[in-house]
CSV table of C-alpha atoms in Angstrom, one decimal:
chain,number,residue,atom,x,y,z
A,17,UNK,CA,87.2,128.6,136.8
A,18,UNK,CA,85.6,126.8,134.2
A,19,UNK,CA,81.7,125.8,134.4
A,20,UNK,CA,81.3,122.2,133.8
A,21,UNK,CA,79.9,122.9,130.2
A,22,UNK,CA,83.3,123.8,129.5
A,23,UNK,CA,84.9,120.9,130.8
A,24,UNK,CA,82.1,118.6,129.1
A,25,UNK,CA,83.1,120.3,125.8
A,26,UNK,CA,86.7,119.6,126.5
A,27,UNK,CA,86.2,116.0,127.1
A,28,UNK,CA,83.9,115.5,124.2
A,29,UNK,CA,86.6,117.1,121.8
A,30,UNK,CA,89.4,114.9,123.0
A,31,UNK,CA,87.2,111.5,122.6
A,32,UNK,CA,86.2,112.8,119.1
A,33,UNK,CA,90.1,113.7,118.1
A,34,UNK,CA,90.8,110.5,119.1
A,35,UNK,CA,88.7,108.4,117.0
A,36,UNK,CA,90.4,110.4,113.9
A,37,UNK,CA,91.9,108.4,111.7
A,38,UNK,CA,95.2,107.8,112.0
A,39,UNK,CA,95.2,109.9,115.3
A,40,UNK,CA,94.6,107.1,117.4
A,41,UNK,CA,91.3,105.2,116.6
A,42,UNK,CA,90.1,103.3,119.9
A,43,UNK,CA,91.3,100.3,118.4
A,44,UNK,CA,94.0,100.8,115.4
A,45,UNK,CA,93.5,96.5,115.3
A,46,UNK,CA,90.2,96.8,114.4
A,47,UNK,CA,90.9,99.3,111.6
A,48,UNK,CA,93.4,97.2,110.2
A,49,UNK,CA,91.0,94.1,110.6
A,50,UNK,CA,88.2,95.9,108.5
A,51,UNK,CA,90.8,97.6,105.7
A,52,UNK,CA,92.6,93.7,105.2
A,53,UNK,CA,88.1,92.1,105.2
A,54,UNK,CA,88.1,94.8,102.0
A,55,UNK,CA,91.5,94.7,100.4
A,56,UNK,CA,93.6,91.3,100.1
A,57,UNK,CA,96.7,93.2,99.4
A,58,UNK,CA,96.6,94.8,102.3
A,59,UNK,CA,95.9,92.4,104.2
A,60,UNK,CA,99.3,90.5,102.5
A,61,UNK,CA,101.3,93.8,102.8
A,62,UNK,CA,101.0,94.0,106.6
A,63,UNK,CA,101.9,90.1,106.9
A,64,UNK,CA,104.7,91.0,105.2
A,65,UNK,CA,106.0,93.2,107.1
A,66,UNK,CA,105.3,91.4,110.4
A,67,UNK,CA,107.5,89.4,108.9
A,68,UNK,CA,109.9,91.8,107.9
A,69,UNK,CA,109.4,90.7,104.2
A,70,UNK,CA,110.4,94.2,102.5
A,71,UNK,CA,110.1,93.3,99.1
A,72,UNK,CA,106.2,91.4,99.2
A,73,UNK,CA,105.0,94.6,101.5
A,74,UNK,CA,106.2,96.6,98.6
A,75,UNK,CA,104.5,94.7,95.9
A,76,UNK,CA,101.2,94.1,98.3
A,77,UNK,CA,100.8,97.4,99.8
A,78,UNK,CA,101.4,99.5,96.0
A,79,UNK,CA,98.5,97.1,94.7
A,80,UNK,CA,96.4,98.3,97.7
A,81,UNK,CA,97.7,101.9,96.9
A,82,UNK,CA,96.2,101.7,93.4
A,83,UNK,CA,92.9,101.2,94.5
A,84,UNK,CA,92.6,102.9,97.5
A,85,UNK,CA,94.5,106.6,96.4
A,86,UNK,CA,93.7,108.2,100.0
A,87,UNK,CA,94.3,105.8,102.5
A,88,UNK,CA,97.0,107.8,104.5
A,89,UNK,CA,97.7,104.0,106.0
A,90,UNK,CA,98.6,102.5,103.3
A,91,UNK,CA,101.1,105.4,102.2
A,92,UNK,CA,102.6,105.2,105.9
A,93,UNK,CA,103.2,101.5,105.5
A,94,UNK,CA,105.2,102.1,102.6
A,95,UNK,CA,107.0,104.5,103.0
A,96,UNK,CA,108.2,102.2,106.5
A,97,UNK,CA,108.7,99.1,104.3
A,98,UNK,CA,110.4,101.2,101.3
A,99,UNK,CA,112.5,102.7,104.5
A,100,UNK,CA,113.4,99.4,105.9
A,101,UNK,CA,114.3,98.4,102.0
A,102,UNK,CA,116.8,100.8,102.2
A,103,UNK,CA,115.0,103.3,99.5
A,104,UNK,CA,114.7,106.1,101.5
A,105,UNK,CA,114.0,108.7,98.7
A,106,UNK,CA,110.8,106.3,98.2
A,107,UNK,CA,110.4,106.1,101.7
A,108,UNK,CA,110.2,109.7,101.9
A,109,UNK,CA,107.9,110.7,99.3
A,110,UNK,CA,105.4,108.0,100.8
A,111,UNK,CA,105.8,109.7,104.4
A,112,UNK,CA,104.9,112.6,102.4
A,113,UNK,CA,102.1,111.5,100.8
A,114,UNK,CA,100.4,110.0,104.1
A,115,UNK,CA,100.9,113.5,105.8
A,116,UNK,CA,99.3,115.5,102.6
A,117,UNK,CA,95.7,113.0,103.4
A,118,UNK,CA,96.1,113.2,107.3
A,119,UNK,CA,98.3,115.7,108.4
A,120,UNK,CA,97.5,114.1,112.1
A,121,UNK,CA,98.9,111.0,111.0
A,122,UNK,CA,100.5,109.8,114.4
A,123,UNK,CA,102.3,107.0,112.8
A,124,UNK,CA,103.6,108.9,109.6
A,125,UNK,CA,105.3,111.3,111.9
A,126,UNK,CA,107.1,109.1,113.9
A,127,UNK,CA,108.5,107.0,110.9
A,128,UNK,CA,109.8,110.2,108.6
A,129,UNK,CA,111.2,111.2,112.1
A,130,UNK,CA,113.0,108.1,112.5
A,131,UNK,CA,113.8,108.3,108.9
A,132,UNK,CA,115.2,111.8,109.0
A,133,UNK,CA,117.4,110.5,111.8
A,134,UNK,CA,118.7,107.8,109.2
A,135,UNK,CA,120.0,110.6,106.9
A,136,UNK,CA,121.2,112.6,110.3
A,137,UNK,CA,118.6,115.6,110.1
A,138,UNK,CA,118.1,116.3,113.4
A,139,UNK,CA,116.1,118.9,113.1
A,140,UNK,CA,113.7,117.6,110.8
A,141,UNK,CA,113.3,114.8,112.8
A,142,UNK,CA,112.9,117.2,116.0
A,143,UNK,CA,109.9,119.1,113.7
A,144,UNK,CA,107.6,115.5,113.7
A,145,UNK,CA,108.6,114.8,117.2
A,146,UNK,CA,106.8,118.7,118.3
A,147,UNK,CA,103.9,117.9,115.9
A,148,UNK,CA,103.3,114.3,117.6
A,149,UNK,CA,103.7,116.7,120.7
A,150,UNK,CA,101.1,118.9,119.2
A,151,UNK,CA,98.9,115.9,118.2
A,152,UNK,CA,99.0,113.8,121.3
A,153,UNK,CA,96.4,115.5,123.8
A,154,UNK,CA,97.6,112.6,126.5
A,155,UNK,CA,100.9,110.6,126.5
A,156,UNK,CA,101.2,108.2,123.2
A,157,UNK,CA,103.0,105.6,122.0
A,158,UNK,CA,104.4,107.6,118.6
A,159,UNK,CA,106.1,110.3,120.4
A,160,UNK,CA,107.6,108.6,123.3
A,161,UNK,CA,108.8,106.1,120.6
A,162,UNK,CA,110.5,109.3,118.2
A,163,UNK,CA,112.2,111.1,121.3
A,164,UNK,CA,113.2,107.7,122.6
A,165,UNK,CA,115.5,107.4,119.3
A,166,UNK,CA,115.9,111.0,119.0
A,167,UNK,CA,117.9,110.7,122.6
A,168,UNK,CA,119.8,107.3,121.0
A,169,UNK,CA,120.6,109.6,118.0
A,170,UNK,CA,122.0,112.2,119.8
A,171,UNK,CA,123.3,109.9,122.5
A,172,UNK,CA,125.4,108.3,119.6
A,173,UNK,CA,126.3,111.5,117.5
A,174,UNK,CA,126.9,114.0,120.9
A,175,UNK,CA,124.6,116.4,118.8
C-alpha cells in the first residue's frame, strides 16, 4: 500500500504536468491573454480564426511565427487555420512543427488527428488519439474531442 509520501509525490507530479505548456495550463485563456499583451499578430491571428477568417490567421499568426520560432502554439494554430484553408500539406508540416517544441502538445494532437482523418488515415489518426491517452493523467477535452470524430469517421466509412 502506498505511504502517503508516495501519494503526496503523485499528486505533486500531476499538478506540475499540468501546468506544462501546452499540456493543459490551469488557465489556457490566460496564456493566450499574456502571448496576444506581447505579440499583436497573435493577438489578430486568433480573432481571425474565431472568426473563421482563414486567410488573415494565416498572414497574422506567420508574422507571429517569425518572431516567436518556438512557440509550439503558434505552429498549432496554423497548422488548424492552414487545415481549415484547405492546405493540408501546410497544415501538416505545422502540426509537425508544434509536436517537435512540445511533444505534449494536447491541442496539436488532436488537430493532426482530425487532420489525418481528412486524408482517411485511420491509423495515424488512432496514434495521436493513444498519445492524448498517454498525455491526459485525468479525462480531457482533446481526447474525448479526437475519439468523438474518430467514432464519426468510422461511423461514416464502416472501418
Amino acid at each position: 500500500m502506498p505511504t502517503v509520501k508516495w501519494i503526496v509525490v503523485a499528486l505533486i507530479a500531476v499538478a506540475w504536468l499540468a501546468m506544462w505548456p501546452g499540456t493543459g495550463a490551469a488557465d489556457p485563456a490566460e496564456d493566450d491573454a499574456a502571448a496576444a499583451k506581447l505579440d499583436p499578430d497573435y493577438a489578430a491571428g486568433k480573432q481571425a480564426i474565431d472568426a473563421k477568417d482563414w486567410s488573415t490567421a494565416i498572414t497574422s499568426l506567420n508574422a507571429a511565427a517569425l518572431r516567436d520560432t518556438r512557440n509550439a502554439d503558434i505552429q498549432n494554430y496554423l497548422g488548424y487555420a492552414y487545415r481549415n484553408a484547405g492546405q493540408l500539406d501546410v497544415a501538416f508540416r505545422h502540426y509537425q512543427r508544434a509536436l517537435q517544441l512540445n511533444p505534449r502538445h494536447r491541442g496539436a494532437h488532436e488537430y493532426v488527428g482530425e487532420a489525418y482523418l481528412i486524408v482517411h488515415n485511420l491509423a495515424k489518426a488512432e496514434e495521436h488519439l493513444a498519445a492524448l491517452h498517454k498525455i491526459c493523467l485525468i479525462p480531457c477535452e482533446e481526447y474525448a474531442d479526437l475519439k468523438k470524430k474518430i467514432a464519426e469517421y468510422r461511423g461514416k466509412t464502416g472501418k
